[in-house]
Amino acid sequence: MTERIGIMGGMFDPPHPGHRAIASSFLRSGYIDRLWILPTAHPPHKFGSATAYHHRMAMCRFAFDGLIDCDISDIESEMGTPNYTLFTLQHLQELHPEYQFCLCIGSDSLNRFSTWFRWDDILRIADLLVAVRMGDEAIIPDSLEHHRRHIRFIPHEPVNDASTHYRDHPESGLHPKVERYITLNGLY
């Protein structure tokens, strides 16, 4: 049987308990065997300054430490600029043809998915695994209705956190090793 790998990308600036909670939901879903966390090196849609990639990678290693079947990947550091999700998935598919990939996103990203660069090509490579807040209705946007077979919903009990909150208050609930890393490196 082909191993199913979930791909969860993001800025992780910084990685916080909400990221770990959604990663756990993806892993418990039964749709994937492993989850790869891919901090974005060169996001095409983010402007302004982000914390340096090597810092975000290090913080991810701490934040997701101990989460079974979860790996941190630096594959995005190999990609050109700008890099889009499609290019990362194509690269992963070339490197690992033995795996079946699934793109792990939140329901907020699903609502914007049809605006992503060559989103229909993404669906030729990977199905979408979409975390939906417990109690919310799983709704496929009209723009994606014809691609229903590529979308799987999973229940998720969210932690109402945002990276901006932690950049302003890094001492307020981050993984202790992430907090220490931020302090030692003078981040935020």
PDB file of C-alpha atoms in Angstrom:
ATOM      1  CA  MET A   1       0.000   0.000   0.000  1.00  0.00           C
ATOM      2  CA  THR A   2       1.258   3.486  -0.887  1.00  0.00           C
ATOM      3  CA  GLU A   3       2.246   5.634   2.080  1.00  0.00           C
ATOM      4  CA  ARG A   4       0.146   8.783   2.330  1.00  0.00           C
ATOM      5  CA  ILE A   5       2.022  11.934   3.287  1.00  0.00           C
ATOM      6  CA  GLY A   6       0.246  15.050   4.474  1.00  0.00           C
ATOM      7  CA  ILE A   7       1.899  18.357   3.610  1.00  0.00           C
ATOM      8  CA  MET A   8       1.286  21.288   5.950  1.00  0.00           C
ATOM      9  CA  GLY A   9       2.963  24.495   4.869  1.00  0.00           C
ATOM     10  CA  GLY A  10       2.993  27.919   6.398  1.00  0.00           C
ATOM     11  CA  MET A  11       5.093  30.789   7.645  1.00  0.00           C
ATOM     12  CA  PHE A  12       5.204  29.484  11.228  1.00  0.00           C
ATOM     13  CA  ASP A  13       6.304  32.924  12.376  1.00  0.00           C
ATOM     14  CA  PRO A  14       6.359  31.734  15.132  1.00  0.00           C
ATOM     15  CA  PRO A  15       4.938  28.201  15.307  1.00  0.00           C
ATOM     16  CA  HIS A  16       2.361  28.173  18.097  1.00  0.00           C
ATOM     17  CA  PRO A  17      -0.015  25.781  19.908  1.00  0.00           C
ATOM     18  CA  GLY A  18      -2.669  26.267  17.215  1.00  0.00           C
ATOM     19  CA  HIS A  19      -0.265  24.884  14.602  1.00  0.00           C
ATOM     20  CA  ARG A  20       0.464  21.856  16.747  1.00  0.00           C
ATOM     21  CA  ALA A  21      -3.246  21.290  17.412  1.00  0.00           C
ATOM     22  CA  ILE A  22      -4.169  21.286  13.721  1.00  0.00           C
ATOM     23  CA  ALA A  23      -1.183  19.033  12.933  1.00  0.00           C
ATOM     24  CA  SER A  24      -2.496  16.585  15.545  1.00  0.00           C
ATOM     25  CA  SER A  25      -5.951  16.688  13.959  1.00  0.00           C
ATOM     26  CA  PHE A  26      -4.493  15.866  10.541  1.00  0.00           C
ATOM     27  CA  LEU A  27      -2.508  12.962  12.004  1.00  0.00           C
ATOM     28  CA  ARG A  28      -5.555  11.561  13.827  1.00  0.00           C
ATOM     29  CA  SER A  29      -7.720  11.779  10.702  1.00  0.00           C
ATOM     30  CA  GLY A  30      -6.790   8.368   9.345  1.00  0.00           C
ATOM     31  CA  TYR A  31      -6.255   9.867   5.870  1.00  0.00           C
ATOM     32  CA  ILE A  32      -2.485  10.196   6.171  1.00  0.00           C
ATOM     33  CA  ASP A  33       0.318   8.044   7.528  1.00  0.00           C
ATOM     34  CA  ARG A  34       2.787  10.877   8.153  1.00  0.00           C
ATOM     35  CA  LEU A  35       2.724  14.672   8.236  1.00  0.00           C
ATOM     36  CA  TRP A  36       5.501  16.817   6.849  1.00  0.00           C
ATOM     37  CA  ILE A  37       5.691  20.403   8.131  1.00  0.00           C
ATOM     38  CA  LEU A  38       7.127  22.723   5.459  1.00  0.00           C
ATOM     39  CA  PRO A  39       8.004  26.229   6.615  1.00  0.00           C
ATOM     40  CA  THR A  40       7.692  28.536   3.628  1.00  0.00           C
ATOM     41  CA  ALA A  41      11.028  29.935   2.521  1.00  0.00           C
ATOM     42  CA  HIS A  42       9.921  32.421  -0.167  1.00  0.00           C
ATOM     43  CA  PRO A  43       6.172  33.024   0.010  1.00  0.00           C
ATOM     44  CA  PRO A  44       4.876  34.766  -3.115  1.00  0.00           C
ATOM     45  CA  HIS A  45       1.886  36.308  -1.314  1.00  0.00           C
ATOM     46  CA  LYS A  46       3.592  37.736   1.795  1.00  0.00           C
ATOM     47  CA  PHE A  47       5.141  41.153   1.688  1.00  0.00           C
ATOM     48  CA  GLY A  48       7.234  42.840   4.320  1.00  0.00           C
ATOM     49  CA  SER A  49       9.702  41.211   6.601  1.00  0.00           C
ATOM     50  CA  ALA A  50       9.388  37.727   7.990  1.00  0.00           C
ATOM     51  CA  THR A  51      11.647  36.119  10.523  1.00  0.00           C
ATOM     52  CA  ALA A  52      14.614  34.500   8.784  1.00  0.00           C
ATOM     53  CA  TYR A  53      13.912  31.038   7.435  1.00  0.00           C
ATOM     54  CA  HIS A  54      16.558  29.290   9.557  1.00  0.00           C
ATOM     55  CA  HIS A  55      14.962  30.699  12.726  1.00  0.00           C
ATOM     56  CA  ARG A  56      11.499  29.538  11.692  1.00  0.00           C
ATOM     57  CA  MET A  57      12.889  26.074  10.872  1.00  0.00           C
ATOM     58  CA  ALA A  58      14.557  25.820  14.280  1.00  0.00           C
ATOM     59  CA  MET A  59      11.398  26.946  16.077  1.00  0.00           C
ATOM     60  CA  CYS A  60       9.328  24.378  14.142  1.00  0.00           C
ATOM     61  CA  ARG A  61      11.668  21.605  15.253  1.00  0.00           C
ATOM     62  CA  PHE A  62      10.961  22.605  18.858  1.00  0.00           C
ATOM     63  CA  ALA A  63       7.242  23.288  18.449  1.00  0.00           C
ATOM     64  CA  PHE A  64       6.428  19.942  16.829  1.00  0.00           C
ATOM     65  CA  ASP A  65       8.937  17.888  18.820  1.00  0.00           C
ATOM     66  CA  GLY A  66       7.452  14.651  20.108  1.00  0.00           C
ATOM     67  CA  LEU A  67       4.500  14.657  17.714  1.00  0.00           C
ATOM     68  CA  ILE A  68       4.601  11.097  16.393  1.00  0.00           C
ATOM     69  CA  ASP A  69       4.720  10.649  12.600  1.00  0.00           C
ATOM     70  CA  CYS A  70       5.434  14.346  12.120  1.00  0.00           C
ATOM     71  CA  ASP A  71       8.600  15.552  10.378  1.00  0.00           C
ATOM     72  CA  ILE A  72       9.960  19.032   9.675  1.00  0.00           C
ATOM     73  CA  SER A  73      11.178  19.444   6.089  1.00  0.00           C
ATOM     74  CA  ASP A  74      13.478  22.110   4.682  1.00  0.00           C
ATOM     75  CA  ILE A  75      12.518  21.219   1.091  1.00  0.00           C
ATOM     76  CA  GLU A  76      11.262  24.753   0.490  1.00  0.00           C
ATOM     77  CA  SER A  77      14.779  26.110   0.961  1.00  0.00           C
ATOM     78  CA  GLU A  78      15.701  24.307  -2.287  1.00  0.00           C
ATOM     79  CA  MET A  79      12.979  26.050  -4.259  1.00  0.00           C
ATOM     80  CA  GLY A  80      13.390  29.188  -6.368  1.00  0.00           C
ATOM     81  CA  THR A  81      11.698  32.528  -5.888  1.00  0.00           C
ATOM     82  CA  PRO A  82       8.822  33.020  -5.984  1.00  0.00           C
ATOM     83  CA  ASN A  83       7.748  29.586  -4.906  1.00  0.00           C
ATOM     84  CA  TYR A  84       4.185  28.382  -5.136  1.00  0.00           C
ATOM     85  CA  THR A  85       2.564  25.345  -3.509  1.00  0.00           C
ATOM     86  CA  LEU A  86       2.296  23.722  -6.928  1.00  0.00           C
ATOM     87  CA  PHE A  87       6.064  23.884  -7.460  1.00  0.00           C
ATOM     88  CA  THR A  88       6.737  22.347  -4.052  1.00  0.00           C
ATOM     89  CA  LEU A  89       4.303  19.504  -4.690  1.00  0.00           C
ATOM     90  CA  GLN A  90       5.778  18.853  -8.141  1.00  0.00           C
ATOM     91  CA  HIS A  91       9.256  18.746  -6.633  1.00  0.00           C
ATOM     92  CA  LEU A  92       8.124  16.368  -3.886  1.00  0.00           C
ATOM     93  CA  GLN A  93       6.415  14.145  -6.435  1.00  0.00           C
ATOM     94  CA  GLU A  94       9.629  13.948  -8.473  1.00  0.00           C
ATOM     95  CA  LEU A  95      11.707  13.137  -5.380  1.00  0.00           C
ATOM     96  CA  HIS A  96       9.224  10.662  -3.905  1.00  0.00           C
ATOM     97  CA  PRO A  97       7.083   8.997  -6.595  1.00  0.00           C
ATOM     98  CA  GLU A  98       6.397   6.187  -4.119  1.00  0.00           C
ATOM     99  CA  TYR A  99       4.264   8.471  -1.906  1.00  0.00           C
ATOM    100  CA  GLN A 100       0.759   9.805  -2.302  1.00  0.00           C
ATOM    101  CA  PHE A 101       0.595  13.434  -1.175  1.00  0.00           C
ATOM    102  CA  CYS A 102      -2.259  15.280   0.464  1.00  0.00           C
ATOM    103  CA  LEU A 103      -2.263  19.038   1.053  1.00  0.00           C
ATOM    104  CA  CYS A 104      -3.396  19.836   4.614  1.00  0.00           C
ATOM    105  CA  ILE A 105      -5.182  23.170   4.991  1.00  0.00           C
ATOM    106  CA  GLY A 106      -7.728  24.908   7.160  1.00  0.00           C
ATOM    107  CA  SER A 107     -11.258  25.688   6.018  1.00  0.00           C
ATOM    108  CA  ASP A 108     -10.323  29.374   5.681  1.00  0.00           C
ATOM    109  CA  SER A 109      -7.731  28.376   3.048  1.00  0.00           C
ATOM    110  CA  LEU A 110     -10.287  26.184   1.283  1.00  0.00           C
ATOM    111  CA  ASN A 111     -12.499  29.242   0.798  1.00  0.00           C
ATOM    112  CA  ARG A 112      -9.629  30.995  -1.019  1.00  0.00           C
ATOM    113  CA  PHE A 113      -8.178  27.921  -2.709  1.00  0.00           C
ATOM    114  CA  SER A 114      -9.495  28.762  -6.184  1.00  0.00           C
ATOM    115  CA  THR A 115      -7.355  31.947  -6.082  1.00  0.00           C
ATOM    116  CA  TRP A 116      -4.122  29.974  -5.556  1.00  0.00           C
ATOM    117  CA  PHE A 117      -1.611  29.796  -8.388  1.00  0.00           C
ATOM    118  CA  ARG A 118      -2.716  26.996 -10.757  1.00  0.00           C
ATOM    119  CA  TRP A 119      -4.923  25.493  -8.072  1.00  0.00           C
ATOM    120  CA  ASP A 120      -6.444  22.972 -10.483  1.00  0.00           C
ATOM    121  CA  ASP A 121      -2.950  21.570 -11.182  1.00  0.00           C
ATOM    122  CA  ILE A 122      -2.431  21.194  -7.425  1.00  0.00           C
ATOM    123  CA  LEU A 123      -5.478  18.908  -7.334  1.00  0.00           C
ATOM    124  CA  ARG A 124      -3.924  16.700 -10.015  1.00  0.00           C
ATOM    125  CA  ILE A 125      -1.045  16.009  -7.621  1.00  0.00           C
ATOM    126  CA  ALA A 126      -2.640  16.052  -4.181  1.00  0.00           C
ATOM    127  CA  ASP A 127      -6.043  15.800  -2.603  1.00  0.00           C
ATOM    128  CA  LEU A 128      -7.011  18.395  -0.003  1.00  0.00           C
ATOM    129  CA  LEU A 129      -7.385  17.463   3.644  1.00  0.00           C
ATOM    130  CA  VAL A 130      -9.338  20.289   5.235  1.00  0.00           C
ATOM    131  CA  ALA A 131      -9.612  20.858   8.988  1.00  0.00           C
ATOM    132  CA  VAL A 132     -13.048  22.107  10.000  1.00  0.00           C
ATOM    133  CA  ARG A 133     -13.806  23.467  13.449  1.00  0.00           C
ATOM    134  CA  MET A 134     -15.953  21.136  15.533  1.00  0.00           C
ATOM    135  CA  GLY A 135     -19.547  22.261  15.182  1.00  0.00           C
ATOM    136  CA  ASP A 136     -18.970  24.123  11.908  1.00  0.00           C
ATOM    137  CA  GLU A 137     -20.449  22.847   8.684  1.00  0.00           C
ATOM    138  CA  ALA A 138     -18.073  21.451   6.069  1.00  0.00           C
ATOM    139  CA  ILE A 139     -18.879  23.446   2.941  1.00  0.00           C
ATOM    140  CA  ILE A 140     -17.216  23.168  -0.436  1.00  0.00           C
ATOM    141  CA  PRO A 141     -17.127  26.567  -2.176  1.00  0.00           C
ATOM    142  CA  ASP A 142     -19.014  26.759  -5.473  1.00  0.00           C
ATOM    143  CA  SER A 143     -15.737  27.277  -7.332  1.00  0.00           C
ATOM    144  CA  LEU A 144     -14.531  23.840  -6.160  1.00  0.00           C
ATOM    145  CA  GLU A 145     -17.778  21.883  -6.405  1.00  0.00           C
ATOM    146  CA  HIS A 146     -16.603  19.982  -9.500  1.00  0.00           C
ATOM    147  CA  HIS A 147     -13.530  18.856  -7.546  1.00  0.00           C
ATOM    148  CA  ARG A 148     -15.450  17.406  -4.605  1.00  0.00           C
ATOM    149  CA  ARG A 149     -13.749  14.002  -4.964  1.00  0.00           C
ATOM    150  CA  HIS A 150     -10.397  15.647  -4.130  1.00  0.00           C
ATOM    151  CA  ILE A 151     -11.552  17.185  -0.831  1.00  0.00           C
ATOM    152  CA  ARG A 152     -11.730  15.427   2.536  1.00  0.00           C
ATOM    153  CA  PHE A 153     -12.909  17.137   5.706  1.00  0.00           C
ATOM    154  CA  ILE A 154     -11.651  16.297   9.176  1.00  0.00           C
ATOM    155  CA  PRO A 155     -12.927  17.535  12.529  1.00  0.00           C
ATOM    156  CA  HIS A 156     -10.655  19.893  14.409  1.00  0.00           C
ATOM    157  CA  GLU A 157     -10.841  21.391  17.872  1.00  0.00           C
ATOM    158  CA  PRO A 158      -8.974  24.658  17.303  1.00  0.00           C
ATOM    159  CA  VAL A 159      -6.785  26.596  19.654  1.00  0.00           C
ATOM    160  CA  ASN A 160      -7.693  30.213  19.002  1.00  0.00           C
ATOM    161  CA  ASP A 161      -4.197  31.490  18.440  1.00  0.00           C
ATOM    162  CA  ALA A 162      -2.588  33.671  15.823  1.00  0.00           C
ATOM    163  CA  SER A 163       1.098  34.112  15.057  1.00  0.00           C
ATOM    164  CA  THR A 164       0.726  37.896  15.319  1.00  0.00           C
ATOM    165  CA  HIS A 165      -0.343  37.497  18.962  1.00  0.00           C
ATOM    166  CA  TYR A 166       2.804  35.502  19.719  1.00  0.00           C
ATOM    167  CA  ARG A 167       5.092  37.922  17.934  1.00  0.00           C
ATOM    168  CA  ASP A 168       3.748  40.628  20.240  1.00  0.00           C
ATOM    169  CA  HIS A 169       3.657  38.371  23.337  1.00  0.00           C
ATOM    170  CA  PRO A 170       6.157  35.524  22.842  1.00  0.00           C
ATOM    171  CA  GLU A 171       6.044  34.661  26.522  1.00  0.00           C
ATOM    172  CA  SER A 172       2.331  33.804  26.463  1.00  0.00           C
ATOM    173  CA  GLY A 173       1.983  30.094  25.848  1.00  0.00           C
ATOM    174  CA  LEU A 174       4.463  29.059  23.184  1.00  0.00           C
ATOM    175  CA  HIS A 175       6.351  25.809  23.588  1.00  0.00           C
ATOM    176  CA  PRO A 176       9.000  26.538  26.255  1.00  0.00           C
ATOM    177  CA  LYS A 177      11.852  25.712  23.858  1.00  0.00           C
ATOM    178  CA  VAL A 178      10.376  28.097  21.264  1.00  0.00           C
ATOM    179  CA  GLU A 179      10.099  30.834  23.908  1.00  0.00           C
ATOM    180  CA  ARG A 180      13.735  30.254  24.893  1.00  0.00           C
ATOM    181  CA  TYR A 181      14.866  30.293  21.260  1.00  0.00           C
ATOM    182  CA  ILE A 182      13.055  33.604  20.680  1.00  0.00           C
ATOM    183  CA  THR A 183      14.697  35.128  23.766  1.00  0.00           C
ATOM    184  CA  LEU A 184      18.193  33.832  22.977  1.00  0.00           C
ATOM    185  CA  ASN A 185      18.008  35.098  19.393  1.00  0.00           C
ATOM    186  CA  GLY A 186      16.280  38.413  20.101  1.00  0.00           C
ATOM    187  CA  LEU A 187      13.343  37.663  17.815  1.00  0.00           C
ATOM    188  CA  TYR A 188      10.177  39.759  17.765  1.00  0.00           C
TER     189      TYR A 188
END
